[in-house]
Amino acid sequence: MKKFLVVGLGNIGPKYENTRHNIGFKILDSFADNHDLIFEDQRLGAVTKYRFKGRTFILLKPSTFMNLSGKAVRYWLNEENIPLENLLVLTDDINLDFGTLRLKGKGSDGGHNGLKDIQNLMGTQKYARLRFGVGGDFSKGNQVNYVLGEWSQEEDDQLKERLEKCQDLIKSFGTAGLANTMNSYNGK
């Protein structure tokens, strides 16, 4: 059975739960809710498994905080013997308009500390990542407050549909492959 590791980036604790920076956790929580899955606290994160069309998706919410996500990613790839090409990291992106999805098979960290840590510990930029646009509606010097801020009411109203689109994308990544999934979902 083919296995995939899907990692939602975020920070643990109620203080961060509904912030833009935690969209990776929010996507996986939504996925779990819609598929009756329960996360269990395990080494370096909360984990659950989902089986679909002969594939096993291991969903991981690292407990290492955003800036140290690489340790959890490396551990679970090794623990589950998952090849790097079957890794998908879910993260926020301030350079994309709210709700815009951009899946890529490689790339720079774009200044994102979670991606930077994964890249440093894995020794490569060649892993798939889904960037979820959170917009960039903040004044100079207020980036941290913005990403650690909660969703506006308008954004919150649109999140459900966007989260469902992300769930479909995750399944497509495992069944149709990276290139087909990029063609079907990027910019949608």
PDB file of C-alpha atoms in Angstrom:
ATOM      1  CA  MET A   1       0.000   0.000   0.000  1.00  0.00           C
ATOM      2  CA  LYS A   2       1.390   3.387  -1.012  1.00  0.00           C
ATOM      3  CA  LYS A   3       1.878   5.791   1.908  1.00  0.00           C
ATOM      4  CA  PHE A   4       1.848   9.585   2.016  1.00  0.00           C
ATOM      5  CA  LEU A   5       2.779  11.989   4.795  1.00  0.00           C
ATOM      6  CA  VAL A   6       0.636  15.126   4.863  1.00  0.00           C
ATOM      7  CA  VAL A   7       1.978  17.715   7.307  1.00  0.00           C
ATOM      8  CA  GLY A   8      -0.034  20.727   8.372  1.00  0.00           C
ATOM      9  CA  LEU A   9       2.160  23.488   9.743  1.00  0.00           C
ATOM     10  CA  GLY A  10       0.989  25.432  12.756  1.00  0.00           C
ATOM     11  CA  ASN A  11       1.598  26.255  16.394  1.00  0.00           C
ATOM     12  CA  ILE A  12       0.137  24.238  19.239  1.00  0.00           C
ATOM     13  CA  GLY A  13      -2.198  25.636  21.866  1.00  0.00           C
ATOM     14  CA  PRO A  14      -5.502  27.531  21.979  1.00  0.00           C
ATOM     15  CA  LYS A  15      -3.742  30.893  21.602  1.00  0.00           C
ATOM     16  CA  TYR A  16      -2.907  30.042  17.967  1.00  0.00           C
ATOM     17  CA  GLU A  17      -5.877  27.852  17.068  1.00  0.00           C
ATOM     18  CA  ASN A  18      -7.782  30.248  14.796  1.00  0.00           C
ATOM     19  CA  THR A  19      -4.869  32.247  13.393  1.00  0.00           C
ATOM     20  CA  ARG A  20      -3.858  32.583   9.751  1.00  0.00           C
ATOM     21  CA  HIS A  21      -0.468  30.994  10.465  1.00  0.00           C
ATOM     22  CA  ASN A  22      -2.254  27.804  11.596  1.00  0.00           C
ATOM     23  CA  ILE A  23      -4.004  27.100   8.298  1.00  0.00           C
ATOM     24  CA  GLY A  24      -2.049  23.831   7.974  1.00  0.00           C
ATOM     25  CA  PHE A  25      -3.559  22.557  11.229  1.00  0.00           C
ATOM     26  CA  LYS A  26      -6.984  23.887  10.216  1.00  0.00           C
ATOM     27  CA  ILE A  27      -6.912  22.006   6.891  1.00  0.00           C
ATOM     28  CA  LEU A  28      -6.050  18.734   8.650  1.00  0.00           C
ATOM     29  CA  ASP A  29      -8.621  19.294  11.407  1.00  0.00           C
ATOM     30  CA  SER A  30     -11.271  19.862   8.754  1.00  0.00           C
ATOM     31  CA  PHE A  31     -10.130  16.727   6.898  1.00  0.00           C
ATOM     32  CA  ALA A  32     -10.332  14.686  10.109  1.00  0.00           C
ATOM     33  CA  ASP A  33     -13.796  16.048  10.979  1.00  0.00           C
ATOM     34  CA  ASN A  34     -15.175  15.234   7.525  1.00  0.00           C
ATOM     35  CA  HIS A  35     -13.762  11.685   7.554  1.00  0.00           C
ATOM     36  CA  ASP A  36     -14.431  10.768  11.213  1.00  0.00           C
ATOM     37  CA  LEU A  37     -10.739  10.593  12.086  1.00  0.00           C
ATOM     38  CA  ILE A  38      -9.264  11.264  15.514  1.00  0.00           C
ATOM     39  CA  PHE A  39      -5.789  12.674  16.059  1.00  0.00           C
ATOM     40  CA  GLU A  40      -3.689  10.976  18.726  1.00  0.00           C
ATOM     41  CA  ASP A  41      -0.720  12.598  20.425  1.00  0.00           C
ATOM     42  CA  GLN A  42       2.375  10.677  19.430  1.00  0.00           C
ATOM     43  CA  ARG A  43       6.060  11.443  19.132  1.00  0.00           C
ATOM     44  CA  LEU A  44       6.601  15.022  17.896  1.00  0.00           C
ATOM     45  CA  GLY A  45       2.980  15.570  16.902  1.00  0.00           C
ATOM     46  CA  ALA A  46      -0.672  14.622  16.635  1.00  0.00           C
ATOM     47  CA  VAL A  47      -1.224  11.871  14.063  1.00  0.00           C
ATOM     48  CA  THR A  48      -4.103  10.103  12.352  1.00  0.00           C
ATOM     49  CA  LYS A  49      -4.357   7.811   9.326  1.00  0.00           C
ATOM     50  CA  TYR A  50      -6.783   7.823   6.427  1.00  0.00           C
ATOM     51  CA  ARG A  51      -7.124   5.053   3.842  1.00  0.00           C
ATOM     52  CA  PHE A  52      -8.404   5.919   0.375  1.00  0.00           C
ATOM     53  CA  LYS A  53      -8.184   4.064  -2.952  1.00  0.00           C
ATOM     54  CA  GLY A  54      -5.362   1.771  -1.849  1.00  0.00           C
ATOM     55  CA  ARG A  55      -3.358   4.578  -0.280  1.00  0.00           C
ATOM     56  CA  THR A  56      -2.629   5.445   3.334  1.00  0.00           C
ATOM     57  CA  PHE A  57      -2.443   9.125   4.213  1.00  0.00           C
ATOM     58  CA  ILE A  58      -0.675   9.835   7.487  1.00  0.00           C
ATOM     59  CA  LEU A  59      -1.808  13.250   8.664  1.00  0.00           C
ATOM     60  CA  LEU A  60       0.592  15.030  11.013  1.00  0.00           C
ATOM     61  CA  LYS A  61       0.253  18.203  13.070  1.00  0.00           C
ATOM     62  CA  PRO A  62       3.749  18.734  14.554  1.00  0.00           C
ATOM     63  CA  SER A  63       3.924  19.608  18.254  1.00  0.00           C
ATOM     64  CA  THR A  64       7.335  21.244  17.756  1.00  0.00           C
ATOM     65  CA  PHE A  65       5.973  24.727  16.962  1.00  0.00           C
ATOM     66  CA  MET A  66       6.142  26.161  13.469  1.00  0.00           C
ATOM     67  CA  ASN A  67       9.823  27.120  13.365  1.00  0.00           C
ATOM     68  CA  LEU A  68      11.002  23.604  14.329  1.00  0.00           C
ATOM     69  CA  SER A  69       8.728  21.575  12.056  1.00  0.00           C
ATOM     70  CA  GLY A  70      11.575  19.788  10.265  1.00  0.00           C
ATOM     71  CA  LYS A  71      12.302  17.474  13.197  1.00  0.00           C
ATOM     72  CA  ALA A  72       8.763  16.043  13.147  1.00  0.00           C
ATOM     73  CA  VAL A  73       8.726  15.755   9.351  1.00  0.00           C
ATOM     74  CA  ARG A  74      12.038  13.903   9.261  1.00  0.00           C
ATOM     75  CA  TYR A  75      11.025  11.580  12.107  1.00  0.00           C
ATOM     76  CA  TRP A  76       7.678  10.542  10.564  1.00  0.00           C
ATOM     77  CA  LEU A  77       9.101  10.090   7.046  1.00  0.00           C
ATOM     78  CA  ASN A  78      11.685   7.701   8.534  1.00  0.00           C
ATOM     79  CA  GLU A  79       9.301   6.031  10.999  1.00  0.00           C
ATOM     80  CA  GLU A  80       6.751   5.223   8.290  1.00  0.00           C
ATOM     81  CA  ASN A  81       9.356   4.631   5.561  1.00  0.00           C
ATOM     82  CA  ILE A  82       7.766   7.211   3.252  1.00  0.00           C
ATOM     83  CA  PRO A  83       9.743   8.489   0.248  1.00  0.00           C
ATOM     84  CA  LEU A  84      10.278  12.251   0.005  1.00  0.00           C
ATOM     85  CA  GLU A  85       8.162  12.460  -3.168  1.00  0.00           C
ATOM     86  CA  ASN A  86       5.158  11.335  -1.063  1.00  0.00           C
ATOM     87  CA  LEU A  87       5.473  14.253   1.371  1.00  0.00           C
ATOM     88  CA  LEU A  88       2.991  17.133   1.194  1.00  0.00           C
ATOM     89  CA  VAL A  89       3.407  20.143   3.499  1.00  0.00           C
ATOM     90  CA  LEU A  90       0.472  22.533   4.056  1.00  0.00           C
ATOM     91  CA  THR A  91       1.318  26.117   4.931  1.00  0.00           C
ATOM     92  CA  ASP A  92       0.162  29.733   4.847  1.00  0.00           C
ATOM     93  CA  ASP A  93       1.405  32.271   2.307  1.00  0.00           C
ATOM     94  CA  ILE A  94       1.081  36.051   2.684  1.00  0.00           C
ATOM     95  CA  ASN A  95       2.042  36.575  -0.965  1.00  0.00           C
ATOM     96  CA  LEU A  96      -1.155  34.944  -2.221  1.00  0.00           C
ATOM     97  CA  ASP A  97      -4.646  36.434  -1.991  1.00  0.00           C
ATOM     98  CA  PHE A  98      -6.893  34.877   0.622  1.00  0.00           C
ATOM     99  CA  GLY A  99      -7.980  31.360  -0.307  1.00  0.00           C
ATOM    100  CA  THR A 100      -5.715  31.014  -3.355  1.00  0.00           C
ATOM    101  CA  LEU A 101      -4.136  27.561  -3.552  1.00  0.00           C
ATOM    102  CA  ARG A 102      -0.686  26.975  -5.017  1.00  0.00           C
ATOM    103  CA  LEU A 103       0.803  23.485  -5.084  1.00  0.00           C
ATOM    104  CA  LYS A 104       4.461  23.111  -6.051  1.00  0.00           C
ATOM    105  CA  GLY A 105       6.848  20.176  -6.152  1.00  0.00           C
ATOM    106  CA  LYS A 106       9.848  22.171  -4.973  1.00  0.00           C
ATOM    107  CA  GLY A 107      10.913  25.710  -4.239  1.00  0.00           C
ATOM    108  CA  SER A 108      12.435  28.079  -1.760  1.00  0.00           C
ATOM    109  CA  ASP A 109      11.111  28.612   1.746  1.00  0.00           C
ATOM    110  CA  GLY A 110       9.906  32.081   0.661  1.00  0.00           C
ATOM    111  CA  GLY A 111      10.867  33.455   4.081  1.00  0.00           C
ATOM    112  CA  HIS A 112       8.587  30.974   5.863  1.00  0.00           C
ATOM    113  CA  ASN A 113      10.392  29.691   8.963  1.00  0.00           C
ATOM    114  CA  GLY A 114       8.537  26.366   9.055  1.00  0.00           C
ATOM    115  CA  LEU A 115       9.540  25.568   5.474  1.00  0.00           C
ATOM    116  CA  LYS A 116      13.067  26.839   6.175  1.00  0.00           C
ATOM    117  CA  ASP A 117      13.467  24.365   9.045  1.00  0.00           C
ATOM    118  CA  ILE A 118      12.140  21.453   6.966  1.00  0.00           C
ATOM    119  CA  GLN A 119      14.504  22.389   4.134  1.00  0.00           C
ATOM    120  CA  ASN A 120      17.485  22.624   6.501  1.00  0.00           C
ATOM    121  CA  LEU A 121      16.843  19.288   8.201  1.00  0.00           C
ATOM    122  CA  MET A 122      15.899  17.419   5.022  1.00  0.00           C
ATOM    123  CA  GLY A 123      18.778  18.956   3.062  1.00  0.00           C
ATOM    124  CA  THR A 124      16.575  19.690   0.056  1.00  0.00           C
ATOM    125  CA  GLN A 125      13.916  22.003  -1.372  1.00  0.00           C
ATOM    126  CA  LYS A 126      12.454  19.152  -3.437  1.00  0.00           C
ATOM    127  CA  TYR A 127       9.260  18.283  -1.596  1.00  0.00           C
ATOM    128  CA  ALA A 128       5.654  19.163  -2.374  1.00  0.00           C
ATOM    129  CA  ARG A 129       4.023  22.029  -0.559  1.00  0.00           C
ATOM    130  CA  LEU A 130       0.567  23.509  -0.718  1.00  0.00           C
ATOM    131  CA  ARG A 131       0.616  27.225  -0.044  1.00  0.00           C
ATOM    132  CA  PHE A 132      -2.746  28.551   1.126  1.00  0.00           C
ATOM    133  CA  GLY A 133      -3.087  32.276   0.519  1.00  0.00           C
ATOM    134  CA  VAL A 134      -3.832  34.295   3.642  1.00  0.00           C
ATOM    135  CA  GLY A 135      -3.384  37.668   1.933  1.00  0.00           C
ATOM    136  CA  GLY A 136      -1.015  40.426   2.874  1.00  0.00           C
ATOM    137  CA  ASP A 137      -3.287  43.136   4.208  1.00  0.00           C
ATOM    138  CA  PHE A 138      -0.888  44.534   6.807  1.00  0.00           C
ATOM    139  CA  SER A 139       1.269  47.609   7.154  1.00  0.00           C
ATOM    140  CA  LYS A 140       5.061  47.540   7.104  1.00  0.00           C
ATOM    141  CA  GLY A 141       6.442  45.848  10.206  1.00  0.00           C
ATOM    142  CA  ASN A 142       3.155  44.174  11.137  1.00  0.00           C
ATOM    143  CA  GLN A 143       3.610  40.838   9.354  1.00  0.00           C
ATOM    144  CA  VAL A 144       3.936  38.812  12.578  1.00  0.00           C
ATOM    145  CA  ASN A 145       0.805  40.364  14.081  1.00  0.00           C
ATOM    146  CA  TYR A 146      -1.068  39.696  10.849  1.00  0.00           C
ATOM    147  CA  VAL A 147      -0.206  36.002  10.477  1.00  0.00           C
ATOM    148  CA  LEU A 148      -0.720  35.418  14.194  1.00  0.00           C
ATOM    149  CA  GLY A 149      -4.018  37.315  13.995  1.00  0.00           C
ATOM    150  CA  GLU A 150      -7.407  35.654  13.670  1.00  0.00           C
ATOM    151  CA  TRP A 151      -9.418  35.447  10.460  1.00  0.00           C
ATOM    152  CA  SER A 152     -11.709  38.332   9.576  1.00  0.00           C
ATOM    153  CA  GLN A 153     -15.432  37.538   9.519  1.00  0.00           C
ATOM    154  CA  GLU A 154     -15.426  37.661   5.706  1.00  0.00           C
ATOM    155  CA  GLU A 155     -12.487  35.210   5.523  1.00  0.00           C
ATOM    156  CA  ASP A 156     -14.061  32.949   8.130  1.00  0.00           C
ATOM    157  CA  ASP A 157     -17.282  32.796   6.074  1.00  0.00           C
ATOM    158  CA  GLN A 158     -15.321  31.570   3.032  1.00  0.00           C
ATOM    159  CA  LEU A 159     -13.044  29.125   4.842  1.00  0.00           C
ATOM    160  CA  LYS A 160     -15.357  26.086   4.780  1.00  0.00           C
ATOM    161  CA  GLU A 161     -15.415  25.921   0.978  1.00  0.00           C
ATOM    162  CA  ARG A 162     -11.653  26.518   0.751  1.00  0.00           C
ATOM    163  CA  LEU A 163     -10.939  23.801   3.325  1.00  0.00           C
ATOM    164  CA  GLU A 164     -13.059  21.322   1.378  1.00  0.00           C
ATOM    165  CA  LYS A 165     -11.103  22.172  -1.782  1.00  0.00           C
ATOM    166  CA  CYS A 166      -7.870  21.443   0.140  1.00  0.00           C
ATOM    167  CA  GLN A 167      -9.208  18.046   1.223  1.00  0.00           C
ATOM    168  CA  ASP A 168      -9.919  17.156  -2.406  1.00  0.00           C
ATOM    169  CA  LEU A 169      -6.430  18.336  -3.342  1.00  0.00           C
ATOM    170  CA  ILE A 170      -4.816  16.090  -0.700  1.00  0.00           C
ATOM    171  CA  LYS A 171      -6.643  13.023  -2.025  1.00  0.00           C
ATOM    172  CA  SER A 172      -5.752  13.981  -5.609  1.00  0.00           C
ATOM    173  CA  PHE A 173      -2.067  14.322  -4.646  1.00  0.00           C
ATOM    174  CA  GLY A 174      -2.082  10.705  -3.485  1.00  0.00           C
ATOM    175  CA  THR A 175      -4.159   9.261  -6.322  1.00  0.00           C
ATOM    176  CA  ALA A 176      -3.585  11.418  -9.426  1.00  0.00           C
ATOM    177  CA  GLY A 177      -0.039  12.592  -8.658  1.00  0.00           C
ATOM    178  CA  LEU A 178       1.619  15.980  -8.261  1.00  0.00           C
ATOM    179  CA  ALA A 179       1.477  17.223 -11.874  1.00  0.00           C
ATOM    180  CA  ASN A 180      -2.207  16.387 -12.415  1.00  0.00           C
ATOM    181  CA  THR A 181      -3.130  17.861  -9.042  1.00  0.00           C
ATOM    182  CA  MET A 182      -1.253  21.088  -9.809  1.00  0.00           C
ATOM    183  CA  ASN A 183      -3.142  21.394 -13.090  1.00  0.00           C
ATOM    184  CA  SER A 184      -6.493  20.775 -11.410  1.00  0.00           C
ATOM    185  CA  TYR A 185      -6.143  22.975  -8.328  1.00  0.00           C
ATOM    186  CA  ASN A 186      -3.543  25.740  -8.704  1.00  0.00           C
ATOM    187  CA  GLY A 187      -5.171  29.157  -8.677  1.00  0.00           C
ATOM    188  CA  LYS A 188      -8.609  27.664  -8.069  1.00  0.00           C
TER     189      LYS A 188
END
